[in-house]
Coordinates of C-alpha atoms in Angstrom, one line a residue:
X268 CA 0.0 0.0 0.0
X269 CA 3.0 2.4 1.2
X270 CA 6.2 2.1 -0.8
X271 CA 8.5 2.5 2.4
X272 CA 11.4 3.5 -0.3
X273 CA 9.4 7.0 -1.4
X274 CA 11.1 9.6 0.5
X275 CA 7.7 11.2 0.7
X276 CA 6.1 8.2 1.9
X277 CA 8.9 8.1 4.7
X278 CA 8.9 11.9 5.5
X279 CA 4.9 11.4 6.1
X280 CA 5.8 8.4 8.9
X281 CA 8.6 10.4 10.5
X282 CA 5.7 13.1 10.5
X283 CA 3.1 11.3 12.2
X284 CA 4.9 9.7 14.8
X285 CA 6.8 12.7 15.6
X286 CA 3.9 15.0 16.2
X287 CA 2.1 12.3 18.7
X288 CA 5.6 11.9 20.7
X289 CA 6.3 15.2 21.1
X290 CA 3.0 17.3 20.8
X291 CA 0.3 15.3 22.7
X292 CA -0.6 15.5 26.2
X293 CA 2.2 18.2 26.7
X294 CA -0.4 20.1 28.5
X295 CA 0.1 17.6 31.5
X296 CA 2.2 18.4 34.3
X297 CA 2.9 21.2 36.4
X298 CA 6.6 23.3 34.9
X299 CA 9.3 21.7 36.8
X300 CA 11.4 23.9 39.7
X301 CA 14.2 25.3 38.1
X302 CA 14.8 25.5 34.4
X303 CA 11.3 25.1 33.6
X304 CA 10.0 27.6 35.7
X305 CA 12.6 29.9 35.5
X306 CA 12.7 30.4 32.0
X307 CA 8.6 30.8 31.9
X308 CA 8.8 33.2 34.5
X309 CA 11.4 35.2 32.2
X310 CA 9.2 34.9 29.4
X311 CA 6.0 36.1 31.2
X312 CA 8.1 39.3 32.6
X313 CA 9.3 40.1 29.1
X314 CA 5.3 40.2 28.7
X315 CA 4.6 41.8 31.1
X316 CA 7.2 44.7 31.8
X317 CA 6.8 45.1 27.7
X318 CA 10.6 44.7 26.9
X319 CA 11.6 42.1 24.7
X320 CA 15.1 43.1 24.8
X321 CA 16.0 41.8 27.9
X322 CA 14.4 39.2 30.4
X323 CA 12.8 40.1 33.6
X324 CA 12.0 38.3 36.4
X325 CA 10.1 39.4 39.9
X326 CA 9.8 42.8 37.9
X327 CA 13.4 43.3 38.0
X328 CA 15.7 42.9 34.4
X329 CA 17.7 39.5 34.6
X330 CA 20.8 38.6 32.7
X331 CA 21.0 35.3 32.7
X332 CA 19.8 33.7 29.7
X333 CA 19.9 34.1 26.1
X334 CA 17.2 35.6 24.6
X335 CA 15.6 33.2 21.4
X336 CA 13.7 30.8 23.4
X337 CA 12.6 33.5 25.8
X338 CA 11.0 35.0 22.9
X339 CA 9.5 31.8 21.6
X340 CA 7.5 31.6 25.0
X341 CA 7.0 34.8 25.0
X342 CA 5.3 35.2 21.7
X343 CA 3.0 32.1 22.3
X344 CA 2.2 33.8 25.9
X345 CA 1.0 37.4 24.0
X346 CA -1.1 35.4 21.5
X347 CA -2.3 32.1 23.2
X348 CA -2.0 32.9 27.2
X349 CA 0.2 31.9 29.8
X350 CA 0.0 27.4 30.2
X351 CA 2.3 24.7 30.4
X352 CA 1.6 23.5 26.6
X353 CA 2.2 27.5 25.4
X354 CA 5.7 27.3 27.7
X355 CA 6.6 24.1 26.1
X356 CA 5.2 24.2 22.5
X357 CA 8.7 26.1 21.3
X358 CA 10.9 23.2 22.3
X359 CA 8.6 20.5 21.0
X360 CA 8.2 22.1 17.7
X361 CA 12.1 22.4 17.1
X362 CA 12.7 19.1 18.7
X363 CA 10.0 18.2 15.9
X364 CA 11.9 20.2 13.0
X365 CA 15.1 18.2 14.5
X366 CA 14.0 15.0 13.3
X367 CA 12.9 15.8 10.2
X368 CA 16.2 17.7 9.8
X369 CA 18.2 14.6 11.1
X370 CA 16.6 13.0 7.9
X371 CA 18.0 15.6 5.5
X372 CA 21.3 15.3 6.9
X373 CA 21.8 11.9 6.8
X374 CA 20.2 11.6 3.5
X375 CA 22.9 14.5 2.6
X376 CA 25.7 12.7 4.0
X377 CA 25.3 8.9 3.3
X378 CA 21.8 8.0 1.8
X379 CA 17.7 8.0 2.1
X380 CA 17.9 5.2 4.5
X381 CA 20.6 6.1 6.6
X382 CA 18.4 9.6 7.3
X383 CA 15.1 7.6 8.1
X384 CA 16.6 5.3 10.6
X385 CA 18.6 7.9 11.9
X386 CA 15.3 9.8 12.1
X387 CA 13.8 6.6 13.9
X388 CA 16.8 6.0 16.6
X389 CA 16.5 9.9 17.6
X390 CA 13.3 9.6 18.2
X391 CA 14.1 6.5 20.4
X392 CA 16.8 8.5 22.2
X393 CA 14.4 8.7 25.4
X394 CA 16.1 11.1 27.4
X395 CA 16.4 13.7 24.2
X396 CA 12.6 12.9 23.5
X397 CA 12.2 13.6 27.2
X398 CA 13.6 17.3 27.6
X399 CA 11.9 17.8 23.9
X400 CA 8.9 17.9 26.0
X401 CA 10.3 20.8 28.4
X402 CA 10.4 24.5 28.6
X403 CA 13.9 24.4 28.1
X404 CA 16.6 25.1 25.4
X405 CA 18.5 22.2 24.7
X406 CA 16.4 21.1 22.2
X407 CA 15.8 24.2 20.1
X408 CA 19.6 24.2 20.2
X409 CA 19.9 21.1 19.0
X410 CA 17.8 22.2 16.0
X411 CA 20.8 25.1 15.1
X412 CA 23.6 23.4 15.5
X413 CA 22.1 20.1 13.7
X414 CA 21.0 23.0 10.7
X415 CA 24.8 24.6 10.8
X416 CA 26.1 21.4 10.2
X417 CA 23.6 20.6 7.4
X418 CA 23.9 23.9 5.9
X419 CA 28.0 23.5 5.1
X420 CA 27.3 19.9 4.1
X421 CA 25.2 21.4 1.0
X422 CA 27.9 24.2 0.7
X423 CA 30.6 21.4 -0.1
X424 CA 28.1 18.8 -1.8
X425 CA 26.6 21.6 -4.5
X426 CA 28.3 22.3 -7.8
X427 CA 27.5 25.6 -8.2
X428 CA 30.0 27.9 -7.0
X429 CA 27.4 30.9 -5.7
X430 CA 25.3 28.3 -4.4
X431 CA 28.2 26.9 -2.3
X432 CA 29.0 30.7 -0.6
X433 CA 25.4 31.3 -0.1
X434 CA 25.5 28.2 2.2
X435 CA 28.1 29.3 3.7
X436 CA 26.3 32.6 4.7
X437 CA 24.0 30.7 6.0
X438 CA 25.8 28.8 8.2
X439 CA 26.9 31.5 10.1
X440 CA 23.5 32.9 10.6
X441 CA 22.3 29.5 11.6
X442 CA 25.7 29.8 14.3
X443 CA 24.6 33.1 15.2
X444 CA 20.8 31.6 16.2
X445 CA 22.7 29.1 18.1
X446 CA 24.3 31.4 20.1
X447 CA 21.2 33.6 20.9
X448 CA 20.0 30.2 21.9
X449 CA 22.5 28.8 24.3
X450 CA 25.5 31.2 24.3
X451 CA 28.7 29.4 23.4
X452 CA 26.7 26.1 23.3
X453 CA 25.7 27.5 20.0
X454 CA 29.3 27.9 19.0
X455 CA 30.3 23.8 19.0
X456 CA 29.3 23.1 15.2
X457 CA 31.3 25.8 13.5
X458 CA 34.2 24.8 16.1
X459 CA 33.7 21.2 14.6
X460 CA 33.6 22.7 10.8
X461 CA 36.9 24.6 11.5
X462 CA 38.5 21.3 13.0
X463 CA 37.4 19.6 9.8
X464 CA 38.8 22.0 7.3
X465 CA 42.0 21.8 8.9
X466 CA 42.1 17.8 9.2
X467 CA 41.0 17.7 5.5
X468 CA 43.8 20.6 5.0
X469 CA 41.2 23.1 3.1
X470 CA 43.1 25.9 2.9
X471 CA 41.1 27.1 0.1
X472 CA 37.7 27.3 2.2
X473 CA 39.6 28.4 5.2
X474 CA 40.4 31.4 2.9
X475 CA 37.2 31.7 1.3
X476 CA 36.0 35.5 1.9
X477 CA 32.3 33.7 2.2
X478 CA 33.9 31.3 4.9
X479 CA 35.2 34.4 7.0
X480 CA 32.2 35.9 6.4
X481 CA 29.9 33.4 7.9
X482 CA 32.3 33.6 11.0
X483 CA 31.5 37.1 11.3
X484 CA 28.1 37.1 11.0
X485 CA 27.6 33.9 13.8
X486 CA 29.4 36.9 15.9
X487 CA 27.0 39.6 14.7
X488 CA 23.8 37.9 15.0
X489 CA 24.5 37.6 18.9
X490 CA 26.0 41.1 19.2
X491 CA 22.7 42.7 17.4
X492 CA 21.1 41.5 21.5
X493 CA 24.5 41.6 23.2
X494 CA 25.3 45.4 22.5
X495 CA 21.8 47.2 22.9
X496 CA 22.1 45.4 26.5
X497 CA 25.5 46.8 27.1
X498 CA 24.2 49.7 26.1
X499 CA 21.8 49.4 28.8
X500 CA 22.8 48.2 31.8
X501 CA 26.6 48.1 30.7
X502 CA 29.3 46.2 33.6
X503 CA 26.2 44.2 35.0
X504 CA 25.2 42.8 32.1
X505 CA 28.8 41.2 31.4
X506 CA 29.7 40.4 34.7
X507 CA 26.5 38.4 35.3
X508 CA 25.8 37.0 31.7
X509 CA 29.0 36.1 31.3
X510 CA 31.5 36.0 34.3
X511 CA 28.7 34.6 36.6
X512 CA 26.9 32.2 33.9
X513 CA 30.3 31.2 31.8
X514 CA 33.4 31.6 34.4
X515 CA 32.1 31.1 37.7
X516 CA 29.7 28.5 37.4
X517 CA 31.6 26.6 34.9
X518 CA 35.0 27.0 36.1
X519 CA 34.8 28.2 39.6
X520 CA 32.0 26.3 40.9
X521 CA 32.7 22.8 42.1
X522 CA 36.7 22.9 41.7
X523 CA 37.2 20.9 45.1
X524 CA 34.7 18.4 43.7
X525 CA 36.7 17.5 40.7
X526 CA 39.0 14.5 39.7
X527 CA 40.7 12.6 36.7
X528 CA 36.8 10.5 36.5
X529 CA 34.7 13.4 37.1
X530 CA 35.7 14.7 33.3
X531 CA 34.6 11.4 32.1
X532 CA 31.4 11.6 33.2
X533 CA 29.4 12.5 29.8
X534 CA 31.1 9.5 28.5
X535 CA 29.7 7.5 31.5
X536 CA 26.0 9.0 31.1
X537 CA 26.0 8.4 27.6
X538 CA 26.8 4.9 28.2
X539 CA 24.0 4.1 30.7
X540 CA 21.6 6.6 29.1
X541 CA 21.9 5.7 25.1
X542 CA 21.3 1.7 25.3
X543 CA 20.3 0.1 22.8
X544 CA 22.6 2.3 20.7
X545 CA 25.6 2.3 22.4
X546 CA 27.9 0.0 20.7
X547 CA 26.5 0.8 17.3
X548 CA 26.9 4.2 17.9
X549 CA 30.6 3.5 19.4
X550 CA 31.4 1.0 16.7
X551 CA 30.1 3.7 13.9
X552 CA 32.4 6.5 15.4
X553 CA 35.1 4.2 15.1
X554 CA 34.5 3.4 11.6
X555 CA 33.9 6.8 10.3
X556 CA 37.3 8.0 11.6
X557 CA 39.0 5.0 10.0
X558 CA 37.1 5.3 6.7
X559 CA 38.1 9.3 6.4
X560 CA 41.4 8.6 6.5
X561 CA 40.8 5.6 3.6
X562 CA 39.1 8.7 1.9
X563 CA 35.5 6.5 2.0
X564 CA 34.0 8.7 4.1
X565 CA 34.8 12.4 4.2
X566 CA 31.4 13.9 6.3
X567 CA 31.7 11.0 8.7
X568 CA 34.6 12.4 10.3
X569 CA 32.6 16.0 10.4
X570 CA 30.2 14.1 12.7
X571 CA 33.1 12.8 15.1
X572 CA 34.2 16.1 15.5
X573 CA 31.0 17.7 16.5
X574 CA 30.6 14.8 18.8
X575 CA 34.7 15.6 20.1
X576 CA 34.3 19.1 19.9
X577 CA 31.0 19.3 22.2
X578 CA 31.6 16.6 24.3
X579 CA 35.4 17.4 25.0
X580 CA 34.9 21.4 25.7
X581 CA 32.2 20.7 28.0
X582 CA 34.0 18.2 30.2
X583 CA 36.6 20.3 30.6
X584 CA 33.9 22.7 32.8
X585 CA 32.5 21.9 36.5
X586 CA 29.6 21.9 36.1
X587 CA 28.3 18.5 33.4
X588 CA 24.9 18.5 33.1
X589 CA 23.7 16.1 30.8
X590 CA 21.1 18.0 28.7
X591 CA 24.4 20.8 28.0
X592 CA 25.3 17.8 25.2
X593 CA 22.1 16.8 24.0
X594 CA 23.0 18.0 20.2
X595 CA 25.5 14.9 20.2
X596 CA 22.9 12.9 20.3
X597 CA 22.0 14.0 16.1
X598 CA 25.3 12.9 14.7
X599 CA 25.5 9.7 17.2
X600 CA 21.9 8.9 15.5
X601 CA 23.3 9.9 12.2
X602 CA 26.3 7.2 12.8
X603 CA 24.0 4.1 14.2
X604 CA 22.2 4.2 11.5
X605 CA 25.2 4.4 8.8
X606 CA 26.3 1.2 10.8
X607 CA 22.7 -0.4 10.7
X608 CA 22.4 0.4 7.1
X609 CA 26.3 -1.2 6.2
X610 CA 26.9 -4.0 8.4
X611 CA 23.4 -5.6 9.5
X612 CA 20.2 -4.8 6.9
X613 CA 22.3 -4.4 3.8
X614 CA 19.7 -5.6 1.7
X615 CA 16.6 -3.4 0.0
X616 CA 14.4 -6.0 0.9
X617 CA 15.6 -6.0 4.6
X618 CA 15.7 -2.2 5.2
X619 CA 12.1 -2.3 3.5
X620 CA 11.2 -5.0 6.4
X621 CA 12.9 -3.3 9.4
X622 CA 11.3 -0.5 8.6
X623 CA 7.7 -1.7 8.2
X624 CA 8.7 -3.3 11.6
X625 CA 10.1 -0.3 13.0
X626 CA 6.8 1.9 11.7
X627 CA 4.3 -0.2 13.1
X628 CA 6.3 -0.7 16.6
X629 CA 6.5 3.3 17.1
X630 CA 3.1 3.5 15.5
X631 CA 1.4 0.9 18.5
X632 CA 3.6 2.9 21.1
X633 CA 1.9 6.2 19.7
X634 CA -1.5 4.7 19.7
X635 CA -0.9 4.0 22.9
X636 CA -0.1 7.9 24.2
X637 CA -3.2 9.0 22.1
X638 CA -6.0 6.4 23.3
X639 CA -4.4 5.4 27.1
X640 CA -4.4 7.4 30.2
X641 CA -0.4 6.9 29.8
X642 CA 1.1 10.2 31.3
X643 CA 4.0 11.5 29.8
X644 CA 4.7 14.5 32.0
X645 CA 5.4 13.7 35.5
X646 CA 2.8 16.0 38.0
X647 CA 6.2 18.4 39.1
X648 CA 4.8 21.3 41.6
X649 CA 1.1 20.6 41.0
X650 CA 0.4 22.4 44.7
X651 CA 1.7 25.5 43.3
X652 CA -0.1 24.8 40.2
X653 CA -3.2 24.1 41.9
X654 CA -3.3 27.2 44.3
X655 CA -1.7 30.0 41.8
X656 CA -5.2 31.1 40.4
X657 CA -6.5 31.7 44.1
X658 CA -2.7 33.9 44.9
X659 CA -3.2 35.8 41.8
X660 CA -6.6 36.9 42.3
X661 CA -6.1 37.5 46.4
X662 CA -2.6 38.7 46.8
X663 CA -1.3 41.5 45.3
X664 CA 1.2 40.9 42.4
X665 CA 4.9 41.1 43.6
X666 CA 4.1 40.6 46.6
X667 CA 6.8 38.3 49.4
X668 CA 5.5 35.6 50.9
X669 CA 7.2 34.4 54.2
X670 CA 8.4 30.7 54.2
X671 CA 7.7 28.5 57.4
X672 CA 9.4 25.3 57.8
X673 CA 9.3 24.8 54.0
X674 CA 11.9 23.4 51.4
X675 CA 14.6 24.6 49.3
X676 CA 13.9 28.1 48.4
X677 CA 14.5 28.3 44.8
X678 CA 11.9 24.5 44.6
X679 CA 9.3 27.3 45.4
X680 CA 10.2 30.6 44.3
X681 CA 10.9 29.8 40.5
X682 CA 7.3 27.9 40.3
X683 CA 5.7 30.6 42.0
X684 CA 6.9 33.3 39.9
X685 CA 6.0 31.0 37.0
X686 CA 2.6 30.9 37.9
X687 CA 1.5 34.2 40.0
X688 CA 4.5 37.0 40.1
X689 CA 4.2 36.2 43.8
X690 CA 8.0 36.6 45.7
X691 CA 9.4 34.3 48.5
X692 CA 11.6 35.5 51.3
X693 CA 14.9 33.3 50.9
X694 CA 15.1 33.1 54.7
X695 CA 12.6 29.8 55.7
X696 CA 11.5 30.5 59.2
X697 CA 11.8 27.2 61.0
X698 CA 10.5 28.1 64.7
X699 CA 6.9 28.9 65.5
X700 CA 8.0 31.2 68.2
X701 CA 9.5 33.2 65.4
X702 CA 6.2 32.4 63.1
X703 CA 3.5 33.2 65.9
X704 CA 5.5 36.7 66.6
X705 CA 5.6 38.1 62.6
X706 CA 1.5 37.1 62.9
X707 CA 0.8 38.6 65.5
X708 CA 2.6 42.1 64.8
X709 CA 0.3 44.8 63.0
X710 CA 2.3 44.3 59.7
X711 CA 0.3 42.1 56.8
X712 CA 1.8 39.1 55.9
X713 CA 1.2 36.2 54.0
X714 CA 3.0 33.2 54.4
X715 CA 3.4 29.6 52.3
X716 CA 4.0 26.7 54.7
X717 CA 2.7 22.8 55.0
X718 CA -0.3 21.2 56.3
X719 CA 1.2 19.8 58.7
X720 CA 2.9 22.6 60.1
X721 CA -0.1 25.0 59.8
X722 CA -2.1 22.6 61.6
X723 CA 0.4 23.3 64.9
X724 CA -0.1 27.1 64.7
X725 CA -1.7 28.2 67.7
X726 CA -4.5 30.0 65.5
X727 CA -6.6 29.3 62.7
X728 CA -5.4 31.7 60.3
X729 CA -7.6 32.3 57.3
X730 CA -6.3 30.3 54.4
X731 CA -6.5 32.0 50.9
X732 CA -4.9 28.6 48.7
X733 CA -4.7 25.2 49.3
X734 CA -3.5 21.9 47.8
X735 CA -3.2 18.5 49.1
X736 CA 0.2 19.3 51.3
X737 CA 0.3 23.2 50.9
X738 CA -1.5 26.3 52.4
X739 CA -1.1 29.8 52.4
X740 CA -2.1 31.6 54.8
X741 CA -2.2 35.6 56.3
X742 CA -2.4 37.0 59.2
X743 CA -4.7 39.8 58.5
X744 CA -8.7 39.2 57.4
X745 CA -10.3 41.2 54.4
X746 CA -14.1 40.0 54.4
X747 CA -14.0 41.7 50.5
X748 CA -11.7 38.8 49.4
X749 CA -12.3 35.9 51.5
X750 CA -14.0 34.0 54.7
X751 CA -11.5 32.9 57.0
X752 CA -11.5 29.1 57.0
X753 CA -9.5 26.6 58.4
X754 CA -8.5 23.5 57.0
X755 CA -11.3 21.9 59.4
X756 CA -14.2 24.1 58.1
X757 CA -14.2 22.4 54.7
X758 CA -13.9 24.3 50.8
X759 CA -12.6 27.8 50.5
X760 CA -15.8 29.7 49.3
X761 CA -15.4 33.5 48.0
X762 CA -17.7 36.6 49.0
X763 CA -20.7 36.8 47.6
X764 CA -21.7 40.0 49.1

C-alpha cells in the first residue's frame, strides 16, 4: 500500500509519529522547579514589563539567559496565554523540525535510508525525546547546530560555486541563532567545521571571503542582542551573563569536587543513558574516523568532530549537566544508522522489512499515548499549580511571601513566579515562636508553609490557597476577598456580598 522507499512516503511516517511523541498531552504536568520555571517566569516578565530586549524576572531585568527561546515563549504567551503547553510548545516544535532535519542530513551525508533510521533512533533516544517535552533550550539548540552542520554539508556537496557561498552565509546565521539560543553552546558546530577544514587541509575554504564571512556574521547575530544590553545596563550585564553564567559556574563552581573520572562523566552518562545504541553508535564512530582517513568517508569524520568538539569542551567545565550535550545525540543517531544500514540490513528487501517493523512498533507505542491514560509529563509542583489562580486573584502581584518550615527556596520561588509573580523571602522560618510573633505584629503578611505545620499554629489563620500538602495563609482578614476558614471548616468559598 505504502512504498517505504518513497522519500515522501517516509517523511509522512517520520511526520506522524513525531507530532504524537512530542505534541500530545504536553499540556500535562505542572513546569518543573528550576529551568522550567525559570525560564517561563522570564518569558511572562518580558510580557509583562513590555521589553523584549532583555528578560525580567520578579519585575526586575535578569541577565542570565539568552534571549531566542525567551522570545518563543513569550510570543506564544502574548497570543495564546500563559500554560504549560504555550511554555513548552517552542521546544517540541524544534525538537519536531530536528527529526525531520536529522533526515535531511543523513540523506545528505550517506543516503535516504541512513536519514530515516537515523530519524527513527532519535526519536528512540528517550532522554532527548524527554527534555523535547520541556520548557527548556536544549532542544531548540539542537535544532541550530544540527541546521549549521547541514547547511556546510550542501555548501561542499553543491556544484555551483554561488550556491556553495550562499550556504556558507547561511551557516553563520544559523551559528549566530545558536548562540542567541544557548551562548557558546551554540558555538560547538562551526568549532567542529573549522576542525574539519584543517584535518582535511582546506586551505582554500579556510580562505574563502564567504567562509570568514559566515564567521563574522555567527558573531554579529549575537551582538545585534549583546550590544543594545551593554548599552543598557553596561558592567552588569557582562559580569552576570557572562563572568557569573560562563566563568564562575563553569570554572569556579565545584573545583574541590573535581577528579581525573569526574571529566569522564558524559562518557559514562552516555553509556547508561543511550542503550540500545551504544555499541552501534561507538562501533560507527570508530568506523567513520577509520574510513576518512581511507578517503570513503569524508562527512563522517565531520560528525566525530561535533561529537569531540561538544563533548570534549564541556567536560573540561564543573559543572556536566547532561542536557548541556544533548545536540550529540544527532550525529551519534546519524552514525548508528550508517552502521545499521552497512553492516546488518544491507539488503533493500531488509531495510524495506525493518522499517515496516520499525513503523508499526512506534506506530502501536503512539497509539498507545493517544488512546491510554499513559502520562508522559510527570505531576512536578502541581500544589503551586493548583493554588496559583487563588494567589493571583487575592494577593497583590509582587508581593513576598514568608516561608515556614518549607523546602529549598528556589523548589518554590521559581514555580511561584512562573505561575503568580508572587516573591518568596529566601530566609525559611523554622521556629513557630519566630512564626506566631511576625503574625501577631500589626504588619500584613502572607505566608506559604505545609499542612502539617499549619495545623500546629496556635491560631486558625484564614487560608486563601490550598493543595493537598500546601497552604497559604495571612495573618490579616479582608471580608472583601475571603472567609477565613480553616482546614477543618471544609472548601474555601469566596464573598458573595
Amino acid at each position: 500500500m505504502f512504498n517505504l522507499k518513497n522519500i515522501k512516503v517516509q517523511i509522512f511516517f517520520i511526520s506522524c509519529i513525531a507530532i504524537v511523541f512530542l505534541f500530545c498531552k504536553l499540556w500535562e504536568g505542572g513546569l518543573a522547579s528550576y529551568d522550567d520555571s525559570f525560564y517561563a517566569a522570564q518569558a511572562r516578565g518580558m510580557v509583562e514589563a513590555n521589553d523584549y530586549l532583555t528578560p525580567h524576572y520578579g519585575g526586575e531585568a535578569i541577565h542570565h539567559n539568552d534571549p531566542f527561546c525567551l522570545w518563543s515563549m513569550a510570543i506564544a504567551f502574548k497570543i495564546f496565554g500563559f500554560s504549560e503547553y504555550t511554555a513548552r510548545f517552542y521546544s517540541a516544535f524544534f525538537g519536531f523540525l530536528t527529526i525531520l532535519l536529522v533526515f535531511f542530513l543523513g540523506r545528505a551525508i550517506y543516503n535516504n535510508w541512513t536519514g530515516f533510521f537515523a530519524s527513527l533512533i532519535l526519536m528512540t533516544t528517550l532522554i532527548w525525546m524527554k527534555f523535547a517535552r520541556h520548557a527548556m533550550f536544549d532542544i531548540t539548540l539542537s535544532f541550530w547546530v544540527t541546521l549549521t552542520i547541514f547547511l556546510f554539508i550542501l555548501s561542499r556537496k553543491t556544484k555551483n560555486k554561488d550556491h556553495a557561498n550562499f550556504y556558507l552565509v547561511l551557516t553563520g546565521i544559523a551559528t549566530g541563532m545558536a548562540i542567541l539560543t544557548k551562548s557558546i553552546l551554540g558555538s560547538f558546530a562551526m568549532i567542529s567545521i573549522f576542525l574539519f577544514l584543517l584535518f582535511s587541509r582546506d586551505l582554500k575554504t579556510l580562505f574563502n571571503p564567504f567562509y570568514l564571512l559566515s564567521i563574522l556574521l555567527a558573531l554579529a547575530v549575537p551582538a545585534a542582542w549583546i550590544i543594545p544590553n551593554y548599552a543598557k545596563y553596561g558592567k552588569e550585564f557582562i559580569d552576570i551573563h557572562y563572568g557569573w553564567i560562563i566563568f564562575q559556574r563553569g570554572f569556579v563552581h565545584y573545583r574541590d569536587k573535581q577528579d581525573f573520572w569526574s571529566y569522564l562523566t558524559y562518557v559514562k552518562n552516555i553509556w547508561i543513558l543511550y542503550w540500545p545504541w551504544v555499541p552501534f553508535a561507538f562501533f560507527g564512530l570508530i568506523m567513520a574516523v577509520i574510513n576518512f582517513f581511507r578517503k570513503k568517508d569524508t562527512f563522517g569524520m565531520l560528525l566525530v568532530l561535533w561529537i569531540f568538539a561538544t563533548i570534549g569542551i564541556m567536560s573540561v567545565g564543573n559543572e556536566r549537566e547532561f542536557r548541556y550535550i544533548l545536540p550529540v545525540f544527532i550525529p551519534f543517531a546519524i552514525l548508528t544508522s550508517s552502521v545499521l544500514n552497512n553492516y546488518i540490513i544491507k539488503t533493500e528487501k531488509i531495510k524495506t522489512i525493518s522499517a515496516k517493523y520499525s513503523l508499526i512498533v512506534l506506530g502501536i507505542a503512539a497509539l498507545l499515548i493517544v488512546a491510554t491514560p499513559l502520562h508522559l509529563n510527570w505531576g512536578r509542583d502541581e500544589d503551586i499549580k493548583e493554588i496559583s489562580p487563588m494567589l493571583e486573584r487575592h494577593i497583590p502581584k509582587g508581593t513576598t511571601l514568608l516561608r515556614y518550615k518549607t523546602e529549598d527556596y528556589f523548589t518554590l520561588q521559581q514555580p511561584f513566579m512562573a505561575y503568580t509573580f508572587l516573591k518568596i523571602e529566601k530566609k525559611d522560618i523554622t521556629t513557630q515562636f519566630d512564626i506566631e510573633k511576625i503574625l501577631s505584629s500589626d504588619e500584613h503578611v502572607f505566608v506559604i508553609t505545609y499542612i502539617e505545620s499549619y495545623k500546629t499554629l496556635s491560631k486558625k489563620y484564614p487560608i486563601i490557597a490550598m493543595s493537598n500538602q500546601m497552604v497559604v495563609f495571612t495573618n490579616k482578614y479582608d471580608e472583601t476577598k475571603l472567609y477565613p476558614r480553616t482546614i477543618f471548616e471544609g472548601p474555601y468559598k469566596e464573598n458573595k456580598r
